[in-house]
Tab-separated table of C-alpha atoms in Angstrom:
chain	number	residue	atom	x	y	z
J	1	MET	CA	37.729	164.285	182.099
J	2	GLN	CA	36.965	160.921	180.533
J	3	THR	CA	40.326	159.576	181.713
J	4	LEU	CA	39.676	160.838	185.240
J	5	TYR	CA	36.193	159.297	185.235
J	6	GLU	CA	37.550	155.923	184.123
J	7	TRP	CA	40.222	156.046	186.852
J	8	LEU	CA	37.592	156.801	189.498
J	9	ARG	CA	35.479	153.877	188.315
J	10	ARG	CA	38.454	151.526	188.558
J	11	HIS	CA	39.334	152.695	192.094
J	12	PRO	CA	36.053	153.007	194.057
J	13	PHE	CA	37.713	152.563	197.448
J	14	ALA	CA	39.974	155.557	196.821
J	15	VAL	CA	36.882	157.642	196.082
J	16	ASP	CA	35.107	156.457	199.241
J	17	ALA	CA	38.189	156.997	201.406
J	18	SER	CA	38.687	160.488	199.976
J	19	GLY	CA	35.082	161.427	200.752
J	20	ALA	CA	35.336	159.980	204.262
J	21	PHE	CA	38.595	161.868	204.879
J	22	VAL	CA	37.007	165.170	203.830
J	23	LEU	CA	34.038	164.501	206.126
J	24	LEU	CA	36.421	163.571	208.946
J	25	MET	CA	38.287	166.851	208.553
J	26	LEU	CA	35.041	168.846	208.648
J	27	GLY	CA	33.856	166.904	211.681
J	28	SER	CA	37.179	167.447	213.447
J	29	ILE	CA	36.927	171.198	212.913
J	30	ALA	CA	33.487	171.138	214.525
J	31	VAL	CA	34.770	168.996	217.415
J	32	LEU	CA	37.649	171.400	218.115
J	33	GLY	CA	35.087	174.121	218.788
J	34	GLU	CA	33.611	172.207	221.719
J	35	ASN	CA	34.301	173.674	225.174
J	36	ALA	CA	34.051	170.518	227.258
J	37	ARG	CA	36.977	168.115	226.787
J	38	GLU	CA	34.964	164.940	227.478
J	39	GLU	CA	32.261	165.980	225.029
J	40	ALA	CA	34.869	166.800	222.385
J	41	MET	CA	36.470	163.367	222.786
J	42	ALA	CA	33.091	161.626	222.515
J	43	ASN	CA	32.181	163.613	219.408
J	44	GLY	CA	35.563	162.853	217.846
J	45	PHE	CA	35.184	159.115	218.520
J	46	ILE	CA	31.692	159.020	217.017
J	47	THR	CA	32.888	161.055	214.034
J	48	PHE	CA	35.739	158.611	213.415
J	49	ILE	CA	33.402	155.577	213.565
J	50	LEU	CA	30.928	157.140	211.124
J	51	CYS	CA	33.623	158.229	208.660
J	52	ALA	CA	35.283	154.822	208.797
J	53	SER	CA	31.907	153.184	208.086
J	54	MET	CA	31.462	155.467	205.092
J	55	ALA	CA	34.928	154.559	203.733
J	56	VAL	CA	34.441	150.752	203.845
J	57	ARG	CA	30.791	150.567	202.752
J	58	ARG	CA	31.555	149.103	199.275
J	59	LYS	CA	33.895	146.351	200.490
J	60	HIS	CA	32.331	145.551	203.883
J	61	LEU	CA	28.732	146.762	203.825
J	62	THR	CA	27.647	144.791	206.879
J	63	VAL	CA	30.503	146.259	208.976
J	64	ALA	CA	29.698	149.727	207.669
J	65	ALA	CA	25.993	149.327	208.470
J	66	PHE	CA	26.586	148.204	212.063
J	67	GLY	CA	29.199	150.960	212.466
J	68	ALA	CA	26.657	153.588	211.391
J	69	ILE	CA	24.040	152.095	213.738
J	70	ALA	CA	26.546	152.068	216.602
J	71	GLY	CA	27.477	155.709	215.970
J	72	GLY	CA	23.820	156.709	215.952
J	73	LEU	CA	23.056	154.812	219.150
J	74	MET	CA	25.956	156.495	220.918
J	75	GLN	CA	24.582	159.880	219.901
J	76	ILE	CA	21.158	158.946	221.220
J	77	ALA	CA	22.625	157.630	224.464
J	78	ALA	CA	24.622	160.822	225.000
J	79	GLY	CA	21.759	163.077	223.893
J	80	MET	CA	24.004	164.886	221.401
J	81	LEU	CA	22.803	167.178	218.682
J	82	PRO	CA	23.377	166.015	215.084
J	83	LEU	CA	27.031	166.083	213.993
J	84	VAL	CA	28.602	166.923	210.650
J	85	ALA	CA	29.686	163.276	210.407
J	86	ASP	CA	26.028	162.192	210.480
J	87	ALA	CA	26.117	162.677	206.702
J	88	ALA	CA	27.972	159.334	206.699
J	89	ILE	CA	24.768	157.668	208.011
J	90	ILE	CA	22.859	159.023	205.018
J	91	VAL	CA	25.533	157.721	202.611
J	92	VAL	CA	25.635	154.252	204.213
J	93	LEU	CA	21.823	154.033	204.266
J	94	HIS	CA	21.644	154.980	200.580
J	95	TYR	CA	24.196	152.326	199.622
J	96	ALA	CA	22.472	149.667	201.760
J	97	ALA	CA	19.136	150.382	200.054
J	98	LYS	CA	20.816	150.266	196.637
J	99	SER	CA	23.157	147.272	196.902
J	100	GLY	CA	22.626	145.569	200.255
J	101	PRO	CA	20.461	142.561	201.072
J	102	ARG	CA	16.764	143.075	201.525
J	103	TRP	CA	16.825	142.628	205.284
J	104	MET	CA	19.425	145.371	205.610
J	105	SER	CA	17.443	147.723	203.374
J	106	ARG	CA	14.257	147.185	205.387
J	107	LEU	CA	16.152	147.579	208.671
J	108	GLY	CA	17.537	150.887	207.414
J	109	LEU	CA	14.039	152.127	206.537
J	110	VAL	CA	12.735	151.255	210.004
J	111	LEU	CA	15.674	152.941	211.732
J	112	SER	CA	15.077	156.040	209.594
J	113	PHE	CA	12.006	156.645	211.790
J	114	VAL	CA	13.045	155.028	215.080
J	115	GLY	CA	16.440	156.728	215.368
J	116	PRO	CA	15.237	160.338	214.840
J	117	ALA	CA	12.292	159.698	217.190
J	118	LEU	CA	14.563	158.486	220.004
J	119	LEU	CA	17.010	161.330	219.414
J	120	ALA	CA	14.186	163.896	219.483
J	121	LEU	CA	13.059	162.537	222.832
J	122	ARG	CA	16.600	162.766	224.244
J	123	ILE	CA	17.232	166.353	223.190
J	124	GLU	CA	16.341	168.970	225.756
J	125	PRO	CA	14.160	171.661	224.115
J	126	GLU	CA	14.913	175.331	224.635
J	127	GLU	CA	11.262	176.187	225.417
J	128	PRO	CA	9.157	174.552	228.162
J	129	GLY	CA	7.386	171.498	226.711
J	130	GLY	CA	9.106	171.851	223.290
J	131	TYR	CA	6.795	169.434	221.538
J	132	ARG	CA	6.781	171.471	218.344
J	133	GLU	CA	10.575	171.748	218.325
J	134	ARG	CA	10.960	168.013	218.838
J	135	PHE	CA	8.439	167.258	216.096
J	136	PHE	CA	10.185	169.455	213.534
J	137	PHE	CA	13.527	167.941	214.482
J	138	PHE	CA	12.136	164.424	214.032
J	139	ALA	CA	10.461	165.335	210.714
J	140	PHE	CA	13.602	166.941	209.258
J	141	VAL	CA	16.008	164.142	210.186
J	142	SER	CA	13.560	161.391	209.120
J	143	PHE	CA	12.908	163.175	205.832
J	144	MET	CA	16.630	163.262	205.003
J	145	LEU	CA	17.081	159.586	205.839
J	146	VAL	CA	13.943	158.447	203.983
J	147	ILE	CA	14.941	160.417	200.873
J	148	ALA	CA	18.326	158.668	200.894
J	149	TRP	CA	16.609	155.281	201.277
J	150	VAL	CA	14.081	155.973	198.482
J	151	LEU	CA	16.822	157.027	196.054
J	152	GLY	CA	18.846	153.920	196.836
J	153	ASP	CA	15.867	151.590	196.514
J	154	SER	CA	14.866	153.153	193.183
J	155	MET	CA	18.386	152.550	191.888
J	156	ARG	CA	18.107	148.919	193.028
J	157	THR	CA	14.821	148.588	191.130
J	158	ARG	CA	16.334	150.162	188.020
J	159	ARG	CA	19.325	147.841	188.159
J	160	ALA	CA	17.071	144.821	188.532
J	161	TYR	CA	15.009	146.011	185.563
J	162	TYR	CA	18.105	146.445	183.411
J	163	ALA	CA	19.386	143.026	184.469
J	164	GLU	CA	16.042	141.500	183.497
J	165	LEU	CA	16.170	143.245	180.126
J	166	GLU	CA	19.681	141.951	179.516
J	167	ASP	CA	18.644	138.441	180.502
J	168	ARG	CA	15.614	138.627	178.235
J	169	ALA	CA	17.740	139.914	175.360
J	170	ALA	CA	20.226	137.094	175.877
J	171	ARG	CA	17.387	134.558	176.040
J	172	LEU	CA	15.802	135.939	172.865
J	173	GLU	CA	19.165	135.821	171.142
J	174	ARG	CA	19.580	132.179	172.120
J	175	GLU	CA	16.063	131.405	170.892
J	176	ARG	CA	16.779	133.255	167.658
J	177	ASP	CA	19.925	131.202	167.132
J	178	ALA	CA	18.006	128.014	167.906
J	179	HIS	CA	15.254	128.946	165.431
J	180	ALA	CA	17.902	129.807	162.855
J	181	GLU	CA	19.508	126.388	163.334
J	182	VAL	CA	16.136	124.652	162.966
J	183	ALA	CA	15.346	126.675	159.859
J	184	ALA	CA	18.786	125.909	158.424
J	185	ALA	CA	18.304	122.194	159.093
J	186	ALA	CA	14.885	122.298	157.425
J	187	GLU	CA	16.338	124.170	154.474
J	188	ARG	CA	19.154	121.634	154.140
J	189	ALA	CA	16.607	118.816	154.209
J	190	ARG	CA	14.537	120.576	151.558
J	191	ILE	CA	17.591	121.122	149.356
J	192	ALA	CA	18.644	117.500	149.770
J	193	ARG	CA	15.144	116.335	148.832
J	194	GLU	CA	15.022	118.600	145.795
J	195	LEU	CA	18.513	117.563	144.697
J	196	HIS	CA	17.539	113.937	145.007
J	197	ASP	CA	14.522	114.482	142.804
J	198	VAL	CA	16.521	116.405	140.208
J	199	VAL	CA	19.491	114.052	140.118
J	200	ALA	CA	17.471	110.836	140.266
J	201	HIS	CA	15.221	111.909	137.405
J	202	ASN	CA	17.646	113.591	135.025
J	203	VAL	CA	20.584	111.259	135.572
J	204	SER	CA	18.297	108.267	135.038
J	205	VAL	CA	17.190	109.793	131.717
J	206	MET	CA	20.791	110.399	130.727
J	207	VAL	CA	21.839	106.843	131.641
J	208	VAL	CA	18.947	105.288	129.705
J	209	GLN	CA	19.622	107.454	126.667
J	210	ALA	CA	23.351	106.750	126.799
J	211	ASP	CA	22.708	103.002	126.917
J	212	GLY	CA	20.281	103.310	124.019
J	213	ALA	CA	22.731	105.374	121.985
J	214	ALA	CA	25.500	102.831	122.548
J	215	TYR	CA	23.123	100.053	121.498
J	216	ALA	CA	21.962	101.801	118.311
J	217	ILE	CA	25.080	103.716	117.244
J	218	ASP	CA	25.969	101.175	114.552
J	219	SER	CA	22.541	100.095	113.358
J	220	ALA	CA	20.641	103.407	113.709
J	221	PRO	CA	22.974	106.436	113.773
J	222	ASP	CA	20.067	108.872	113.563
J	223	ARG	CA	18.470	107.488	116.693
J	224	ALA	CA	21.807	107.539	118.466
J	225	ARG	CA	22.220	111.192	117.479
J	226	ASP	CA	18.755	112.003	118.858
J	227	ALA	CA	19.623	110.201	122.088
J	228	LEU	CA	22.803	112.229	122.475
J	229	GLY	CA	20.801	115.405	121.946
J	230	THR	CA	18.381	114.335	124.664
J	231	ILE	CA	21.320	113.661	126.995
J	232	SER	CA	22.686	117.143	126.327
J	233	THR	CA	19.314	118.845	126.941
J	234	THR	CA	18.607	116.843	130.070
J	235	GLY	CA	22.075	117.567	131.466
J	236	ARG	CA	21.644	121.305	130.945
J	237	GLU	CA	18.258	121.236	132.659
J	238	ALA	CA	19.720	119.305	135.588
J	239	LEU	CA	22.546	121.810	135.936
J	240	ALA	CA	20.119	124.726	135.825
J	241	GLU	CA	17.939	123.216	138.561
J	242	MET	CA	20.945	122.388	140.740
J	243	ARG	CA	22.238	125.945	140.379
J	244	ARG	CA	18.839	127.247	141.433
J	245	LEU	CA	18.696	124.963	144.457
J	246	LEU	CA	22.268	125.558	145.575
J	247	GLY	CA	21.793	129.272	145.070
J	248	VAL	CA	19.934	129.483	148.371
J	249	LEU	CA	23.228	128.711	150.089
J	250	ARG	CA	24.796	131.876	148.749
J	251	SER	CA	24.493	135.309	150.304
J	252	ASP	CA	21.636	137.574	149.297
J	253	ALA	CA	24.103	139.948	147.609
J	254	ASP	CA	25.410	137.175	145.344
J	255	ARG	CA	22.048	135.610	144.635
J	256	GLY	CA	20.716	136.229	141.172
J	257	PRO	CA	17.326	135.549	139.591
J	258	TYR	CA	16.332	131.923	139.219
J	259	ALA	CA	13.575	130.148	137.403
J	260	PRO	CA	10.451	129.420	139.429
J	261	GLN	CA	9.980	125.984	140.919
J	262	PRO	CA	8.091	123.538	138.712
J	263	GLY	CA	4.410	122.807	139.162
J	264	VAL	CA	1.540	121.098	137.391
J	265	GLU	CA	2.039	123.389	134.387
J	266	GLN	CA	5.377	121.679	133.709
J	267	LEU	CA	4.018	118.116	133.878
J	268	GLY	CA	3.601	118.075	130.097
J	269	ASP	CA	7.284	118.875	129.589
J	270	LEU	CA	8.190	116.223	132.144
J	271	VAL	CA	6.137	113.612	130.303
J	272	ASP	CA	7.769	114.604	127.009
J	273	ARG	CA	11.229	114.106	128.467
J	274	VAL	CA	10.248	110.708	129.853
J	275	ARG	CA	8.857	109.683	126.477
J	276	ASP	CA	12.078	110.808	124.814
J	277	ALA	CA	13.961	108.655	127.306
J	278	GLY	CA	12.146	105.560	126.040
J	279	LEU	CA	9.163	105.124	128.380
J	280	PRO	CA	5.704	105.452	126.806
J	281	VAL	CA	3.531	107.568	129.095
J	282	ASP	CA	-0.157	108.404	128.876
J	283	LEU	CA	-1.149	111.637	130.647
J	284	ARG	CA	-4.815	112.285	131.458
J	285	ILE	CA	-6.506	115.070	133.390
J	286	VAL	CA	-9.937	114.773	134.977
J	287	GLY	CA	-11.986	117.498	136.655
J	288	VAL	CA	-11.883	121.264	136.643
J	289	PRO	CA	-8.419	122.653	137.481
J	290	VAL	CA	-7.923	125.467	139.954
J	291	GLU	CA	-4.911	127.561	140.887
J	292	LEU	CA	-2.935	125.392	143.288
J	293	PRO	CA	-0.846	126.630	146.197
J	294	LYS	CA	2.858	126.593	145.405
J	295	GLY	CA	3.583	123.812	147.865
J	296	VAL	CA	0.900	121.547	146.409
J	297	ALA	CA	1.973	122.317	142.836
J	298	LEU	CA	5.635	121.541	143.562
J	299	ALA	CA	4.781	118.371	145.496
J	300	SER	CA	2.562	117.086	142.674
J	301	TYR	CA	5.336	117.633	140.130
J	302	ARG	CA	7.949	115.917	142.294
J	303	ILE	CA	5.694	112.947	143.038
J	304	VAL	CA	5.005	112.341	139.354
J	305	GLN	CA	8.689	112.841	138.562
J	306	GLU	CA	9.814	110.356	141.212
J	307	ALA	CA	7.190	107.774	140.255
J	308	LEU	CA	8.158	107.890	136.559
J	309	THR	CA	11.846	107.708	137.490
J	310	ASN	CA	11.158	104.564	139.528
J	311	THR	CA	9.247	103.098	136.576
J	312	ARG	CA	12.192	103.647	134.229
J	313	LYS	CA	14.619	102.154	136.719
J	314	HIS	CA	12.657	99.129	137.898
J	315	ALA	CA	9.661	98.337	135.678
J	316	GLY	CA	11.667	96.829	132.809
J	317	PRO	CA	12.345	97.774	129.176
J	318	THR	CA	8.846	96.920	127.882
J	319	ALA	CA	6.829	98.737	130.518
J	320	ASN	CA	4.258	101.444	129.872
J	321	ALA	CA	3.132	104.108	132.336
J	322	SER	CA	0.089	106.285	132.816
J	323	VAL	CA	-0.449	109.443	134.848
J	324	LEU	CA	-3.941	110.418	135.970
J	325	LEU	CA	-4.384	113.880	137.491
J	326	GLY	CA	-7.811	114.477	139.039
J	327	TYR	CA	-9.152	117.742	140.473
J	328	GLY	CA	-11.751	117.194	143.164
J	329	GLU	CA	-13.719	119.723	145.161
J	330	ASP	CA	-10.911	120.311	147.637
J	331	VAL	CA	-8.225	117.732	146.845
J	332	LEU	CA	-5.869	116.894	144.020
J	333	GLU	CA	-5.648	113.163	143.263
J	334	MET	CA	-2.731	111.662	141.371
J	335	THR	CA	-2.394	108.083	140.234
J	336	ILE	CA	0.757	106.895	138.486
J	337	THR	CA	0.735	103.285	137.356
J	338	ASP	CA	2.852	101.013	135.157
J	339	ASP	CA	2.584	97.467	133.856
J	340	GLY	CA	6.136	96.431	134.697
J	341	ARG	CA	7.636	93.966	137.115
J	342	GLY	CA	6.092	95.491	140.233
J	343	ALA	CA	7.054	93.708	143.445
J	344	ASP	CA	9.158	91.128	141.547
J	345	ALA	CA	11.907	93.634	140.766
J	346	PRO	CA	14.984	93.019	142.993
J	347	GLY	CA	16.893	95.910	144.516
J	348	ASP	CA	19.394	97.050	147.158
J	349	GLY	CA	17.047	99.207	149.226
J	350	MET	CA	19.368	102.235	149.118
J	351	GLY	CA	16.943	104.693	147.499
J	352	HIS	CA	15.014	107.454	149.250
J	353	GLY	CA	12.417	108.328	146.620
J	354	LEU	CA	9.373	106.877	148.368
J	355	VAL	CA	10.511	108.363	151.678
J	356	GLY	CA	10.755	111.790	150.056
J	357	MET	CA	7.286	111.442	148.561
J	358	ARG	CA	5.803	110.485	151.926
J	359	GLU	CA	7.498	113.479	153.595
J	360	ARG	CA	6.073	115.869	151.030
J	361	VAL	CA	2.572	114.475	151.323
J	362	ALA	CA	2.671	114.397	155.134
J	363	MET	CA	3.871	118.014	155.227
J	364	LEU	CA	0.813	119.058	153.204
J	365	GLY	CA	-1.621	116.973	155.258
J	366	GLY	CA	-2.381	114.489	152.462
J	367	ARG	CA	-2.038	110.759	152.099
J	368	ILE	CA	-0.155	108.461	149.731
J	369	GLU	CA	-0.317	104.777	148.829
J	370	THR	CA	2.490	102.942	147.060
J	371	GLY	CA	2.775	99.309	146.159
J	372	PRO	CA	2.020	96.658	143.583
J	373	ALA	CA	-1.169	97.197	141.588
J	374	PRO	CA	-3.851	94.455	141.681
J	375	GLU	CA	-3.685	94.057	137.912
J	376	GLY	CA	0.125	93.919	137.952
J	377	GLY	CA	2.881	96.471	137.884
J	378	TRP	CA	3.303	99.286	140.365
J	379	ARG	CA	0.959	102.040	141.488
J	380	VAL	CA	1.468	105.321	143.313
J	381	ARG	CA	-1.668	107.129	144.466
J	382	ALA	CA	-1.461	110.467	146.296
J	383	VAL	CA	-4.174	112.802	147.557
J	384	LEU	CA	-3.188	116.405	148.321
J	385	PRO	CA	-5.683	118.822	149.877
J	386	TYR	CA	-5.759	122.386	148.626
J	387	VAL	CA	-7.804	125.587	148.909
J	388	ALA	CA	-9.248	126.672	145.604
J	389	ASP	CA	-8.490	130.337	145.103
J	390	ALA	CA	-9.517	130.604	141.483
J	391	GLY	CA	-12.703	130.028	139.567
J	392	PRO	CA	-13.381	126.830	137.655
J	393	THR	CA	-11.651	126.303	134.370
J	394	THR	CA	-12.079	123.699	131.707
J	395	VAL	CA	-9.697	120.815	131.205
J	396	PRO	CA	-9.793	118.506	128.239
J	397	SER	CA	-11.173	115.129	129.065
J	398	ALA	CA	-9.517	111.885	128.130
J	399	SER	CA	-10.979	112.229	124.641
J	400	GLY	CA	-9.402	115.641	124.244
J	401	ARG	CA	-12.712	117.591	124.165
J	402	ALA	CA	-13.515	120.424	126.538
J	403	PRO	CA	-17.033	121.037	127.880
J	404	ALA	CA	-18.826	123.756	126.019
J	405	GLY	CA	-19.146	127.244	127.403
J	406	ARG	CA	-16.054	127.178	129.622
J	407	PRO	CA	-12.626	128.663	128.879
J	408	THR	CA	-9.543	126.488	128.821
J	409	ARG	CA	-6.450	127.406	130.865
J	410	ASP	CA	-3.052	127.581	129.204
J	411	HIS	CA	-1.636	124.738	131.240
J	412	ALA	CA	-4.718	122.609	130.605
J	413	ALA	CA	-4.275	123.164	126.877
J	414	ALA	CA	-0.637	122.173	127.217
J	415	PHE	CA	-1.705	118.984	128.955
J	416	ALA	CA	-4.249	118.190	126.254
J	417	ALA	CA	-1.564	118.350	123.598
J	418	ARG	CA	0.296	115.577	125.399
J	419	THR	CA	-2.423	113.098	126.329
J	420	THR	CA	-1.417	110.542	123.703
J	421	PRO	CA	1.545	108.280	124.295
J	422	ALA	CA	4.607	108.667	122.114
J	423	VAL	CA	6.906	106.015	120.683
J	424	PRO	CA	10.441	106.299	122.071
J	425	PRO	CA	13.102	107.307	119.530
J	426	VAL	CA	15.700	104.884	120.909
J	427	PRO	CA	14.964	101.502	122.462
J	428	PRO	CA	16.658	101.348	125.857
J	429	ALA	CA	19.298	98.737	126.445
J	430	PRO	CA	18.422	96.129	129.067
J	431	THR	CA	19.910	96.963	132.418
J	432	ALA	CA	19.938	95.238	135.793
J	433	PRO	CA	16.775	96.405	137.554
J	434	THR	CA	16.538	97.350	141.227
J	435	ALA	CA	13.543	97.259	143.537
J	436	GLN	CA	10.934	99.799	142.609
J	437	GLY	CA	9.954	100.428	146.180
J	438	ALA	CA	13.528	101.173	147.244
J	439	ALA	CA	14.063	104.230	145.016
């Protein structure tokens, strides 16, 4: 049955012609029963026209429609009773309402009332007057034609609805693909920014330590050994962070657990690594810390990381740096300064560190200022707004004492342990500096 159905769908004209041939045979049988020869010939001609219109309705709907109208008008003109072939008018009207142009569908609906009315007036009733007989004849024929038109028009409406649904689905699919491309581009930009921060910071530490180890390997083997250990630790940390970042490019099935992104809690460890790399850093915290949103916490860590990396690269071998982290009522203020070369440091302008910092701050609705400090050196000052979702907690002041009567958070305690600058284990070898603002 499925094979037969598929064959019928591929050959619609054969189906229409077969139906028209069957109707023609039935109409011919009825015509042969006519007594008058002229009337039989007229009925046979009208039957042929109607059946031919039914057969070609899919390929030539306009020809079929005018053929059906012509057959009906001839019946009205001759005052004939309905024929068996009049079923072809119902079929053509249904198809015109379903697939024809709107003007043809409306014309068919109008003729569904006009044609039966004219035919009812032409028929001679059996009883004197015959108004009731004519009315029932008109009502029956009009009802059949209107039902055919309503079914065809409802199929047209359903097809239009399905077409609209398909168009909407295709449009939504295109929008989904466009959103996916935008999200992928944003994710690639985020990964590139994160990789830049990781590579610029950790590789700079490794380069400085390697230069220091080469400088001190003969005169101070212990310091050279410590520098090599720092290089090894920093390299492992860089690899771990790059694996975590590049892991988002893998499928969900292959993606394993990764360490959380760094935040303000890891600033103490960052400062320790920078001190081990040979840059004295003073970390101070002012205000009452609150739980920061993840975006603000990550941005604050990356800004401090990038600023200290620029200091190591451009400020000179004798520079010192300080990091001030201040919690306001609704903003987090960060100030990273150094006493190095500042604007006098030459460079090639190929870095993207300051651009990345500005992008992060702009994404969070904050503001950032970078440039030479009035007292010399370089200064980076960023203000990041946040929504405090935790109660106040105590942070050690610059003197290391916490206000009485308030608990101290774990990360605040970790910061307090690192608020004094450390002496670098290996003096860095002098290197050719580049512009601090170009990193």
